[in-house]
Coordinates of C-alpha atoms and ligand atoms in Angstrom, one line a residue:
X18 CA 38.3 12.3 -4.3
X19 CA 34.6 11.8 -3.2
X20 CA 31.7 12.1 -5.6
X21 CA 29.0 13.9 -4.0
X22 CA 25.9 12.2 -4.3
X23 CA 23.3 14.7 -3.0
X24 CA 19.6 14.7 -4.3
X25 CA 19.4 17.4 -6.7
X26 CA 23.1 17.2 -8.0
X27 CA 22.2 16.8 -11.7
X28 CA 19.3 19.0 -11.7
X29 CA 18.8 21.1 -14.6
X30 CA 16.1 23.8 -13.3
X31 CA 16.0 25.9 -16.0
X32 CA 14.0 23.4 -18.1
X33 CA 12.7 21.1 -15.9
X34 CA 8.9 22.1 -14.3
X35 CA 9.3 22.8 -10.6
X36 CA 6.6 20.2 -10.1
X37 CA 4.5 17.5 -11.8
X38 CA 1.5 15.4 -11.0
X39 CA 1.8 12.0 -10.5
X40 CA -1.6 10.0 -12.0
X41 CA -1.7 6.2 -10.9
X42 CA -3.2 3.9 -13.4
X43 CA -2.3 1.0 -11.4
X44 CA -6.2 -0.2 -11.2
X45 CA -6.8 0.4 -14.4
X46 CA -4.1 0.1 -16.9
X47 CA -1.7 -2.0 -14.2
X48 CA -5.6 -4.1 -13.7
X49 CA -5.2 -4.7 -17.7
X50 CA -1.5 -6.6 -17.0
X51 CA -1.6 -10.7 -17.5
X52 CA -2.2 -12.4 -14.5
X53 CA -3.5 -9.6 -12.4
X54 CA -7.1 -9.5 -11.7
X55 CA -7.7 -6.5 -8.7
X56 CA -10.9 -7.0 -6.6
X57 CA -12.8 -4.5 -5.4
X58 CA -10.9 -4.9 -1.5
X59 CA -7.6 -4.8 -3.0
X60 CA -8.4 -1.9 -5.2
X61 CA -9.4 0.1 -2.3
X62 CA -6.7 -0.9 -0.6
X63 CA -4.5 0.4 -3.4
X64 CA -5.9 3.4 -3.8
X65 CA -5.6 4.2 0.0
X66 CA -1.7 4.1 0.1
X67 CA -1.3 5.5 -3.0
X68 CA -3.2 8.5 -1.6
X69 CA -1.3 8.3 1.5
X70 CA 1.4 8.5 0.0
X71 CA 0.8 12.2 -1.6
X72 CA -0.2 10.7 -5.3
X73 CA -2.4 13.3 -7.2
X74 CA -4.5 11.1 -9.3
X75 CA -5.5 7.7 -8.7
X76 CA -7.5 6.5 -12.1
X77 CA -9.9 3.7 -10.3
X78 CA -11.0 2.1 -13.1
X79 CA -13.3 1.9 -15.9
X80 CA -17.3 2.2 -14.9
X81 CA -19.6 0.8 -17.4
X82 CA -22.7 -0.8 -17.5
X83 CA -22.0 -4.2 -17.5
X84 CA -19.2 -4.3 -14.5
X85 CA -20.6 -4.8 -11.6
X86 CA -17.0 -4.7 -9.7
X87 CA -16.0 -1.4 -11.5
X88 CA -19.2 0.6 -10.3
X89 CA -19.1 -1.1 -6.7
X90 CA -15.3 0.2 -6.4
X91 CA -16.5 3.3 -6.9
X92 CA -19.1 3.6 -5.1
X93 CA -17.2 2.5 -2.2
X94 CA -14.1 4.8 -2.8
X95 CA -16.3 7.8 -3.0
X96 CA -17.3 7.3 0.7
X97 CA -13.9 7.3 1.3
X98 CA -13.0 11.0 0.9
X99 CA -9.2 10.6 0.3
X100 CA -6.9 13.0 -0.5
X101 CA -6.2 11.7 -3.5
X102 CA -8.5 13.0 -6.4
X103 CA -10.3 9.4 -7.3
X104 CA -10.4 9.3 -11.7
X105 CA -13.2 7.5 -13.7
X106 CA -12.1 6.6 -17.1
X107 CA -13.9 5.8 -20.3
X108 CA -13.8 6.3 -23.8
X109 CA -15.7 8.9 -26.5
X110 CA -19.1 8.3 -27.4
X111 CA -19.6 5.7 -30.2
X112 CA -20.0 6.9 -33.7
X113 CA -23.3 8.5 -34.7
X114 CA -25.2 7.7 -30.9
X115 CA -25.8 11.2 -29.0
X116 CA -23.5 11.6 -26.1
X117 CA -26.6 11.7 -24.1
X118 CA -27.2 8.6 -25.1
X119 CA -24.0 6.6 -24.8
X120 CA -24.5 4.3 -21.9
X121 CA -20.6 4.6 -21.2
X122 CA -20.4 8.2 -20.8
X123 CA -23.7 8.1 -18.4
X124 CA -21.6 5.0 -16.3
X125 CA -19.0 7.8 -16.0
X126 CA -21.4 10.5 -14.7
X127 CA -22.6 7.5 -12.4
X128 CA -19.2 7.2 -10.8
X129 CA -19.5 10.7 -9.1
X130 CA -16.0 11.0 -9.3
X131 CA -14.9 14.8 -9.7
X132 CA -12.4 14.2 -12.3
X133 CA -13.3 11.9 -15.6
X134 CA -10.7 10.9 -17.7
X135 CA -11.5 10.6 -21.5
X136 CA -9.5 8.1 -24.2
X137 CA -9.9 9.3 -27.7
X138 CA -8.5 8.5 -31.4
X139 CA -5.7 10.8 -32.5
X140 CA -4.6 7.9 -35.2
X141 CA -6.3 8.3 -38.7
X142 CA -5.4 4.7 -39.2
X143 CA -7.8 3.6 -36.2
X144 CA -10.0 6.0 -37.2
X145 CA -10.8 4.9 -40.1
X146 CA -9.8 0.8 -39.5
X147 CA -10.9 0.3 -36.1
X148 CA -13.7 3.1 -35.2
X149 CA -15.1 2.6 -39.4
X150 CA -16.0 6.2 -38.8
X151 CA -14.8 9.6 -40.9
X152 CA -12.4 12.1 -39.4
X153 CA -14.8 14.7 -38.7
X154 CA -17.4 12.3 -36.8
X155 CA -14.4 11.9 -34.8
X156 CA -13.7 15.1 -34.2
X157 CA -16.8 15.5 -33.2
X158 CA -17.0 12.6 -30.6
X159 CA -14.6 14.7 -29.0
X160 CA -16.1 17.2 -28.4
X161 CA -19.3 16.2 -28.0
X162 CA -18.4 14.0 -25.2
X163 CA -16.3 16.6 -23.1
X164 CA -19.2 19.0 -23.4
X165 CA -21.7 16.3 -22.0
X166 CA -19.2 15.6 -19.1
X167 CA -18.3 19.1 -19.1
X168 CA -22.5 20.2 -18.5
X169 CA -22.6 17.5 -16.0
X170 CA -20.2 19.4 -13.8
X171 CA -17.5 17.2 -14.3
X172 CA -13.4 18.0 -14.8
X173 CA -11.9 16.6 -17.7
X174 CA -8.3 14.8 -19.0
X175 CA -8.1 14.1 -22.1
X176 CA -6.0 10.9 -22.7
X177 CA -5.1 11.5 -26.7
X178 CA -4.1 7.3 -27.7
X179 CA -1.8 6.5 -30.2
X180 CA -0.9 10.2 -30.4
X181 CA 3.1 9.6 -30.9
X182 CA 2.0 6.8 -33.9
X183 CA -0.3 9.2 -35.0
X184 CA 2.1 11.9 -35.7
X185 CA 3.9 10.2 -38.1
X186 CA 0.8 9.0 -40.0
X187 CA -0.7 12.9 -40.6
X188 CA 0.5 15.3 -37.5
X189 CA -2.1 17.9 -38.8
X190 CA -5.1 15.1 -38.0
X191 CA -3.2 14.3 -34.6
X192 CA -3.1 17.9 -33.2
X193 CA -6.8 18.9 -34.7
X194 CA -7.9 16.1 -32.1
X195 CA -6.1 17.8 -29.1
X196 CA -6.8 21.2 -30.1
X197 CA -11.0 20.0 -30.5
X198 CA -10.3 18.3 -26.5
X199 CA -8.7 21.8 -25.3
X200 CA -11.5 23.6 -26.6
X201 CA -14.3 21.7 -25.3
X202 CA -13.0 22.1 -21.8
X203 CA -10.7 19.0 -21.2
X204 CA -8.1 20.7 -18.3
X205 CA -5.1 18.6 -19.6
X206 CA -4.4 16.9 -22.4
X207 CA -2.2 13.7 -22.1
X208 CA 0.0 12.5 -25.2
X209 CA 0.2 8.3 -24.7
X210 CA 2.7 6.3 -26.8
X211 CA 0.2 3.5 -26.5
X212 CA 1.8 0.7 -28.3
X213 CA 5.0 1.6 -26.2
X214 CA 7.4 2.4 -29.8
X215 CA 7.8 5.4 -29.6
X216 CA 11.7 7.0 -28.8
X217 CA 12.6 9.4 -26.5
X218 CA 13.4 12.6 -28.8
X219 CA 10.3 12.0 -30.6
X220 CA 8.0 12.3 -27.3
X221 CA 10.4 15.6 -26.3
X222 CA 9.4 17.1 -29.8
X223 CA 5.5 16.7 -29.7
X224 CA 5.5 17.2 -26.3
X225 CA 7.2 20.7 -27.0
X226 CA 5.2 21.2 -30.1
X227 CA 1.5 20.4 -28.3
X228 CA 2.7 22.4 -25.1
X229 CA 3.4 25.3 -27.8
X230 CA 0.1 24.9 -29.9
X231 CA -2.4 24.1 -26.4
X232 CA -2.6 26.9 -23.9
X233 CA -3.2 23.4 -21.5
X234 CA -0.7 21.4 -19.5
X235 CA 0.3 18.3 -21.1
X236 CA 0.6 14.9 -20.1
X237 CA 2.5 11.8 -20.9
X238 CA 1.5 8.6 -20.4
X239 CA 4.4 5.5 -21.9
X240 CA 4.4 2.0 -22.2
X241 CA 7.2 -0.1 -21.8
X242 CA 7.2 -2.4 -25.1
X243 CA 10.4 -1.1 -26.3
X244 CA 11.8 -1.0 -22.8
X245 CA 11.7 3.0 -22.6
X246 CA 8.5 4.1 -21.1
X247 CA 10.7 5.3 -17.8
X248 CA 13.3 6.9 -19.7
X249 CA 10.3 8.3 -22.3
X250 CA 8.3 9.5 -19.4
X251 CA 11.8 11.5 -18.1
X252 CA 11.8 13.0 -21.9
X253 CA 8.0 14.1 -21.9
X254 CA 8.6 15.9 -18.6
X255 CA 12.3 17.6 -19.6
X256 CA 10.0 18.7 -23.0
X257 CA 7.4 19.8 -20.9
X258 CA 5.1 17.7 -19.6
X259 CA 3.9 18.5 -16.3
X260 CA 1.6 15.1 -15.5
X261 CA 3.1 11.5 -15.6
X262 CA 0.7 8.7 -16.1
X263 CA 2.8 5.5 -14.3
X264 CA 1.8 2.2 -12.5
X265 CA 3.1 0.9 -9.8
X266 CA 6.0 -1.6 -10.1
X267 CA 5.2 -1.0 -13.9
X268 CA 2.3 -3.6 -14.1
X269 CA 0.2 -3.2 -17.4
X270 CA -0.7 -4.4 -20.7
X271 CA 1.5 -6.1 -22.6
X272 CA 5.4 -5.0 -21.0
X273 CA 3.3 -2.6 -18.5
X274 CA 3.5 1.2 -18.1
X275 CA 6.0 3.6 -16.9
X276 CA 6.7 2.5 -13.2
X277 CA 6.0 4.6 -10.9
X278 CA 8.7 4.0 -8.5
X279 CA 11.6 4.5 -11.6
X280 CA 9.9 7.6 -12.9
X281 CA 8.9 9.2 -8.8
X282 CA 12.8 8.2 -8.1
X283 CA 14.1 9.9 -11.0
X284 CA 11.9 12.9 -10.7
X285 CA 13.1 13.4 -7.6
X286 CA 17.0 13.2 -8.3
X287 CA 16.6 15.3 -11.0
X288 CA 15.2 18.2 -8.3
X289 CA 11.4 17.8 -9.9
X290 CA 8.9 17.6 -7.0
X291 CA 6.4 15.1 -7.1
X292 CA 4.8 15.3 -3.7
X293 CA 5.9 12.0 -2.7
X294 CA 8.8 11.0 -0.5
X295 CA 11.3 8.9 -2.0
X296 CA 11.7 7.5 1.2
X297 CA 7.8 5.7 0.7
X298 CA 8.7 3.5 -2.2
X299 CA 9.9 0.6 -1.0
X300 CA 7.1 -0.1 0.9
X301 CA 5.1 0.9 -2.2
X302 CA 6.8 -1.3 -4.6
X303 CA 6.1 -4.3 -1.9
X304 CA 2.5 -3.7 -0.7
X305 CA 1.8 -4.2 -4.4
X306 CA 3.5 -6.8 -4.9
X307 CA 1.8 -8.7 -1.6
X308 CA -1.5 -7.4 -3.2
X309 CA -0.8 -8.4 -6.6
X310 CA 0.7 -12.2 -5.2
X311 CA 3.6 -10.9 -7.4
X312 CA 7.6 -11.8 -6.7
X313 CA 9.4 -8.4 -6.0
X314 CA 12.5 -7.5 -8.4
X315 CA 15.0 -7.8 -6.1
X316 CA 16.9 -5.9 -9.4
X317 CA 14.5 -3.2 -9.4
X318 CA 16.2 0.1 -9.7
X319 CA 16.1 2.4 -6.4
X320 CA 14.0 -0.2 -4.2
X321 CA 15.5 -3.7 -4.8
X322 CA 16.7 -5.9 -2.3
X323 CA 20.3 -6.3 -4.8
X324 CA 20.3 -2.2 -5.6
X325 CA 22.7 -1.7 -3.6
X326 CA 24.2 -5.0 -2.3
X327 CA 27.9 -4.7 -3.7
X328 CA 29.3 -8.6 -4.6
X329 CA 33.1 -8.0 -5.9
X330 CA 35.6 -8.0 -3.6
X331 CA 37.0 -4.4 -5.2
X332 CA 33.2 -3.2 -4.7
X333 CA 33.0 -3.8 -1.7
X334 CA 36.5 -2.7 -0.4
X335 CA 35.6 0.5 -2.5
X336 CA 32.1 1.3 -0.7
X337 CA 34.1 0.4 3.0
X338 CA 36.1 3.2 2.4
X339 CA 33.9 5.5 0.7
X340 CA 30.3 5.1 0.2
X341 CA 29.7 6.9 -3.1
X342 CA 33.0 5.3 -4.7
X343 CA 29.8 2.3 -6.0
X344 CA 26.6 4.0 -5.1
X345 CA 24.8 6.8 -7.1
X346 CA 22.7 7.6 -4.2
X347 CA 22.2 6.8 -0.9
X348 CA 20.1 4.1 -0.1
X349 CA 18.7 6.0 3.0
X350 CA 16.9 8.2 0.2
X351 CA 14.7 5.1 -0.8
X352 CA 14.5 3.6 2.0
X353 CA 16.9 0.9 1.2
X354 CA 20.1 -0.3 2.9
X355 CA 23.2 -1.3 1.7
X356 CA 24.5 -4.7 2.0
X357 CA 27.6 -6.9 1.1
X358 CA 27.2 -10.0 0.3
X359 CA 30.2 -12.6 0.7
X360 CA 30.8 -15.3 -1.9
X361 CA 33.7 -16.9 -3.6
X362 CA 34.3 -13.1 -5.4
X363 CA 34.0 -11.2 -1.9
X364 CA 37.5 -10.1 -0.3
X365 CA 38.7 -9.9 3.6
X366 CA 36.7 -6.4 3.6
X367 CA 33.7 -8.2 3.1
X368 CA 33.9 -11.1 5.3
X369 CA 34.7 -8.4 8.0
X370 CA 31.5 -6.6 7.5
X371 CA 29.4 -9.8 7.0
X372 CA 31.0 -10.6 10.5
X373 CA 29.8 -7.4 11.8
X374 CA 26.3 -8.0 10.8
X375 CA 26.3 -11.1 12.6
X376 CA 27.5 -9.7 15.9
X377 CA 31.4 -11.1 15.5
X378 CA 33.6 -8.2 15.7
X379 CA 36.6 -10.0 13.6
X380 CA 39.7 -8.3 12.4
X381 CA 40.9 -8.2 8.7
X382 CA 44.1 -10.0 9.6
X383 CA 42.6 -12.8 11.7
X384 CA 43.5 -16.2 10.4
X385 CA 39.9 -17.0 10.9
X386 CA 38.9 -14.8 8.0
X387 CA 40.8 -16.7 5.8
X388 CA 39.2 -19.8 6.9
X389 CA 35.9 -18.4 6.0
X390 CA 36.9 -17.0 2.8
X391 CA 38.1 -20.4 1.9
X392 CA 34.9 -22.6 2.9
X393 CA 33.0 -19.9 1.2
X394 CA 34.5 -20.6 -2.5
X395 CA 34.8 -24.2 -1.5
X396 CA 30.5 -24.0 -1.3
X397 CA 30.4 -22.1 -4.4
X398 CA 32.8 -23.5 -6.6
X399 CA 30.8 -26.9 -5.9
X400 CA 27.4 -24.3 -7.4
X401 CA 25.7 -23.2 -3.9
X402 CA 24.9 -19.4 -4.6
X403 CA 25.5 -18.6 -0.9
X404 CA 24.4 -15.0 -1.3
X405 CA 20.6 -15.9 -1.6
X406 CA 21.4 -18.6 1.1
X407 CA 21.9 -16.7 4.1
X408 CA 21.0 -19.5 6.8
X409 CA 23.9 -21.4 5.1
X410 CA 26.7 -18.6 5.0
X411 CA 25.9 -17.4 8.9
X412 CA 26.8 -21.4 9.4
X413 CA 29.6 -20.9 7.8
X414 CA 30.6 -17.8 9.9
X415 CA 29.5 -19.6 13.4
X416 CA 31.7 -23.0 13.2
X417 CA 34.4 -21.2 11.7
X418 CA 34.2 -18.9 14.7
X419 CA 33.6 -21.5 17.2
X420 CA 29.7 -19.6 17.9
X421 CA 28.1 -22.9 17.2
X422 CA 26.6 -24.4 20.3
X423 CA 25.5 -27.9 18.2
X424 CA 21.7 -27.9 19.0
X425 CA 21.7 -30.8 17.3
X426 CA 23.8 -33.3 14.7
X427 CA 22.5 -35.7 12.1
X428 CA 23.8 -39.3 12.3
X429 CA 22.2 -41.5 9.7
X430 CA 19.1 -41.9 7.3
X431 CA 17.3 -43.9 5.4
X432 CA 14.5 -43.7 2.7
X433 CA 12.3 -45.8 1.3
X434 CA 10.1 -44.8 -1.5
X435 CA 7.4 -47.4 -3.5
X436 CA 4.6 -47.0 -6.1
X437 CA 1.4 -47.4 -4.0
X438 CA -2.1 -47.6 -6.4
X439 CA -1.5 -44.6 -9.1
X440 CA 0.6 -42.6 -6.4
X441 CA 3.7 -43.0 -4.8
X442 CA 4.7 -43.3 -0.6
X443 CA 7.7 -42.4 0.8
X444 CA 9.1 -43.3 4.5
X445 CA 12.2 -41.5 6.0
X446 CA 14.1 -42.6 8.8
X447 CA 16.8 -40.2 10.6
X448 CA 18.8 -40.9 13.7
X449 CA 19.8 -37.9 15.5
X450 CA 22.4 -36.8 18.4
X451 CA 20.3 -34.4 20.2
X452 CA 22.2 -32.4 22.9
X453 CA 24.5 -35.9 23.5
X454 CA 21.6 -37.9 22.9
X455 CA 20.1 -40.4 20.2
X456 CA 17.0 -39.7 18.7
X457 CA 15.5 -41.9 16.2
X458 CA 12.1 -40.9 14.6
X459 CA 10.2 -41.9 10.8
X460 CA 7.5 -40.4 9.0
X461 CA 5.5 -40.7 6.0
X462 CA 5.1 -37.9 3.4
X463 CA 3.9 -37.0 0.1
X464 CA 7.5 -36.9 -1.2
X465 CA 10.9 -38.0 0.3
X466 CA 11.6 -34.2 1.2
X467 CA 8.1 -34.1 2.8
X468 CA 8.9 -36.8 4.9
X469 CA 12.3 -36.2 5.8
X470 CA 10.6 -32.5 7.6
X471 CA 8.5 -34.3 9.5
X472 CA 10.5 -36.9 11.0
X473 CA 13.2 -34.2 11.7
X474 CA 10.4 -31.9 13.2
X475 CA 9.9 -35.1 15.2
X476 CA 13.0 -35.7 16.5
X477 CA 13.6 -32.1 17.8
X478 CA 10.5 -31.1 18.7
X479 CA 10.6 -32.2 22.7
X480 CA 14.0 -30.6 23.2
X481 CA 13.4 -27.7 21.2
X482 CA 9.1 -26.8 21.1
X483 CA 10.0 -23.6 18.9
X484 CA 10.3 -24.8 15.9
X485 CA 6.3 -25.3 15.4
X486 CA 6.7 -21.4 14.4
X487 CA 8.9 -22.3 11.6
X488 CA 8.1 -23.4 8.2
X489 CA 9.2 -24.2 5.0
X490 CA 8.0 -22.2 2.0
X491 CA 9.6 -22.7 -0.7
X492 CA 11.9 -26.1 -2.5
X493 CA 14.2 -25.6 -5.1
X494 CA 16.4 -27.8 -7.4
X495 CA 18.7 -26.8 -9.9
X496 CA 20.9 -28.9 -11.8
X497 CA 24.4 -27.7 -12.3
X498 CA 26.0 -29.9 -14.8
X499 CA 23.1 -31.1 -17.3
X500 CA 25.5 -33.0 -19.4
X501 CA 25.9 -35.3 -17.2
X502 CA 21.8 -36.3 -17.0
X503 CA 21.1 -38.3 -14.7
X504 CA 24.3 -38.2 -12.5
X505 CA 24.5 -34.9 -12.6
X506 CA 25.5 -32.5 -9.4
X507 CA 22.3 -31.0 -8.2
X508 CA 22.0 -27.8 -5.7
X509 CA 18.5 -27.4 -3.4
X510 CA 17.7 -24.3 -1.9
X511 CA 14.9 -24.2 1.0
X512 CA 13.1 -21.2 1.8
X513 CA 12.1 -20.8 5.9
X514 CA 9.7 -18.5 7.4
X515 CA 8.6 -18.1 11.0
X516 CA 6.2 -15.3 10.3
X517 CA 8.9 -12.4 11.0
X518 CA 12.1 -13.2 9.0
X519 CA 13.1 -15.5 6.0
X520 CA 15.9 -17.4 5.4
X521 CA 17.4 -19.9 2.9
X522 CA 19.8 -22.7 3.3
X523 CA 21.6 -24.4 0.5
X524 CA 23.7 -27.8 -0.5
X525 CA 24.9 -29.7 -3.4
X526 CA 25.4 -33.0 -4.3
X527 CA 25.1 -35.7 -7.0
X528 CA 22.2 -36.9 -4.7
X529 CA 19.4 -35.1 -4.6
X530 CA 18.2 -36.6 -1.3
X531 CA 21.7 -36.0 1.0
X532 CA 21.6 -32.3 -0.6
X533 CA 17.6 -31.7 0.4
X534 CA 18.5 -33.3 3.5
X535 CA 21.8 -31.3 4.5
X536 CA 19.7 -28.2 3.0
X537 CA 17.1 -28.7 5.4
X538 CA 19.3 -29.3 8.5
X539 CA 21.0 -26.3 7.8
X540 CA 17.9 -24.3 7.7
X541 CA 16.5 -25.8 11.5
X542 CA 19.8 -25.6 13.0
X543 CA 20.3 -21.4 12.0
X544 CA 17.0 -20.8 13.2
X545 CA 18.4 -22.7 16.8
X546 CA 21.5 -20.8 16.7
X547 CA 19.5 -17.4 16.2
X548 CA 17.4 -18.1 18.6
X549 CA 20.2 -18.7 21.3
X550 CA 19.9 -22.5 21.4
Ligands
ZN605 ZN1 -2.1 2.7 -21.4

């Protein structure tokens, strides 16, 4: 029995909106997450695929007086004329100052953009505690703000913060501030669970309740503190809601914002249009993480590099036969792939199509695949996670197959490593069989590891000139048993690149130099196999 896994299965059209605007607050709320810091290139960069992509609103940013960067991104964008509307965002007018006068609003005007978006208080708590002004004065910041923006030509979205906390404190005070909004001329009013604890029947009820009371569309705009601004977001829209303020990847204050790609890919499966292809957020999800210098999720729901890598041998017998019998969608929709990894849980089904993907066309009953299946849990039972190390595993397949020409063999080294001042040298020595014949180079590094690259880059480089495009990028020790301290079994992964692919080799041993070492010469001698020598 096959499930069917088409787009729109679950879709519940009779409540769900037919569409709903997607607003990106990547460069402004995601701008606000630790350890991000946008400049004005990269926002612009930003907004461009995002508005390539088919998002509605891309919020830019927050224009005031004092940031230089804020105003120049905008004045730079606005030349731009993209497709997607480009937001300014700011707050009320301070207590008891004439919106004319506010310099913030006038930095909004400034902007130029079309579309303002406006944060005011809804919370009588912060009304009274954090603004020190009455409830009516801030009513009447409101207002007087969205009719100053208003006269200046300017569209307005009213962003009402803290409004799900508010609700609780005195509802009548929260909705009196939306309703003042609507009437001054705000276009939609957006409901944000700013402190991200709210719970998912709680948005669906004031979301229902303010779409009732306002003759506006409403918005939603989460954050993830309680780990629910996806599944929140989902809520506002089944209640609702027909704008969805999200980041990309999530990024944000504190635990970020509803993510973009979760809350898009949902909308989507559900049968809600967004305007944007499914298809387009993978390469979303990793153009901002390039931008951002941030490490992608390989966990991340929809887009991940492990979303739909199947591990258990039954898994991945299951999905050989039938696709859907372990995937709730297929990958093709996201732009993904499937993969099966082999490891010491993978079955004969998997080493087969591992095989495949490698070019051996090996049958299920082959002795051979036994073989494999056996060094494999060998490797991992000794703590070598031979799914991240791919270099190490197609090694694996190769000399079990008899597919490994031996570019080269390792014979013997030697290290010597001394304090020198304050620092430390170290001098490694290898002696190589190199296509029959003995090669015997040292070097000096900054570490042993260090070292041990460069004399082995020495030693192959006459016979074999292309490995000046590879290089090592990453070095990584783990130990595996701690109780044993200083004896203890150690694995070291190495990350390659050559510009176009990746790939990671692995060892273990009590040594930490023989496993670096046999880490490494795995690494050179997959890129030699892959590249025919
Ligand atoms: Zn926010």
């Amino acid at each position: 029995m096959s499930h069917p896994v088409s787009v729109s299965r679950n879709a519940d059209k009779t409540r769900n909106p037919p569409f709903v605007r997607v607003y990106d607050t990547t460069l402004r709320d995601g701008n606000q997450s630790v350890a991000v810091s946008l400049t004005v290139s990269q926002k612009l960069r930003i907004a461009r695929y995002l508005s390539t992509l088919g998002v509605q609103y891309v919020e830019g940013g927050w224009p005031n007086p004092g940031n230089l960067a804020e105003n120049e991104f905008f004045r730079q964008v606005t030349k731009e004329r993209l497709q997607a509307n480009i937001i300014s965002f700011g707050m009320t007018r301070r207590p008891a100052v004439d919106a004319a006068n506010d310099l913030n609003l006038r930095s909004l005007v400034e902007s130029e953009t079309q579309i303002v978006t406006l944060v005011g208080k809804s919370s009588v708590f912060h009304v009274k505690n954090v603004l020190q002004t009455s409830l009516g004065e801030n009513l009447n910041m409101i207002r007087d703000s969205i009719s100053f923006l208003r006269k200046h030509g300017r569209r307005v979205i009213y962003d009402a913060e803290h409004f799900f906390d508010a609700a609780k404190e005195d509802v009548d005070y929260a909705f009196s501030t939306i309703e003042v909004a609507a009437n001054a001329g705000a276009e939609e009013v957006v409901l944000c669970d700013t402190r991200g604890s709210a719970y998912p029947y709680e948005i669906s009820r004031l979301i229902e309740a303010a779409a009732k009371k306002l003759d506006k569309p409403i918005g939603i705009h989460a954050h993830n503190d309680r780990g629910l601004a996806t599944a929140n977001t989902l809520a506002g829209v089944m209640a609702g809601a027909s704008q969805v303020q999200v980041t990309v990847n999530g990024i944000g204050e504190r635990c970020g914002n509803a993510d973009l790609v979760e809350v898009v890919g949902n909308l989507e499966l559900l049968g809600v249009r967004t305007g944007i292809s499914t298809a387009g957020l993978r390469g979303l999800t990793r153009f901002v993480c390039e931008v951002t210098n941030a490490r992608e999720n390989p966990q991340k729901p929809f887009v991940g590099a492990y979303a739909f890598t199947h591990k258990a041998g039954l898994h991945s017998d299951g999905v050989a036969k039938a696709s859907e019998a372990y995937e709730h969608v297929d990958p093709a929709v996201f732009g993904n792939q499937r993969d099966i990894t082999v490891s010491a849980q993978a079955g004969r089904a998997s080493v087969v199509q591992a095989a495949r993907k490698l070019g051996f066309d090996l049958d299920r009953n082959d002795p051979r695949v036994s073989a494999i299946l056996g060094a494999v849990k060998k490797l991992e039972a000794q703590g070598v996670a031979l799914e991240v190390a791919n270099a190490t595993l197609s090694l694996i397949f190769a000399r079990k197959l008899r597919k490994l020409k031996g570019s080269f063999r390792l014979v013997s080294w030697k290290a010597d490593i001394a304090k020198r001042g304050k620092g430390s040298a170290a001098r490694c020595t290898m002696k190589l069989s190199v296509r029959g014949h003995t090669v015997e180079k040292s070097s000096v590094g900054n570490g042993p590891v260090n070292a041990f690259d460069l004399a082995l880059r020495k030693a192959l480089s006459s016979e074999f000139p292309e490995i000046s495009k590879m290089k090592l990028t990453a070095y990584r020790v783990r130990e595996l048993d701690p109780e044993s301290a200083t004896a203890a079994k150690v694995a070291v992964h190495i990350d390659y690149s050559n510009g176009q692919s990746d790939w990671t080799a692995a060892a273990v041993s009590t040594n930490i130099l023989d496993a670096s070492l046999r880490a490494l010469v795995d690494g050179y001698q997959f890129f030699l196999w892959r590249t025919g020598r």
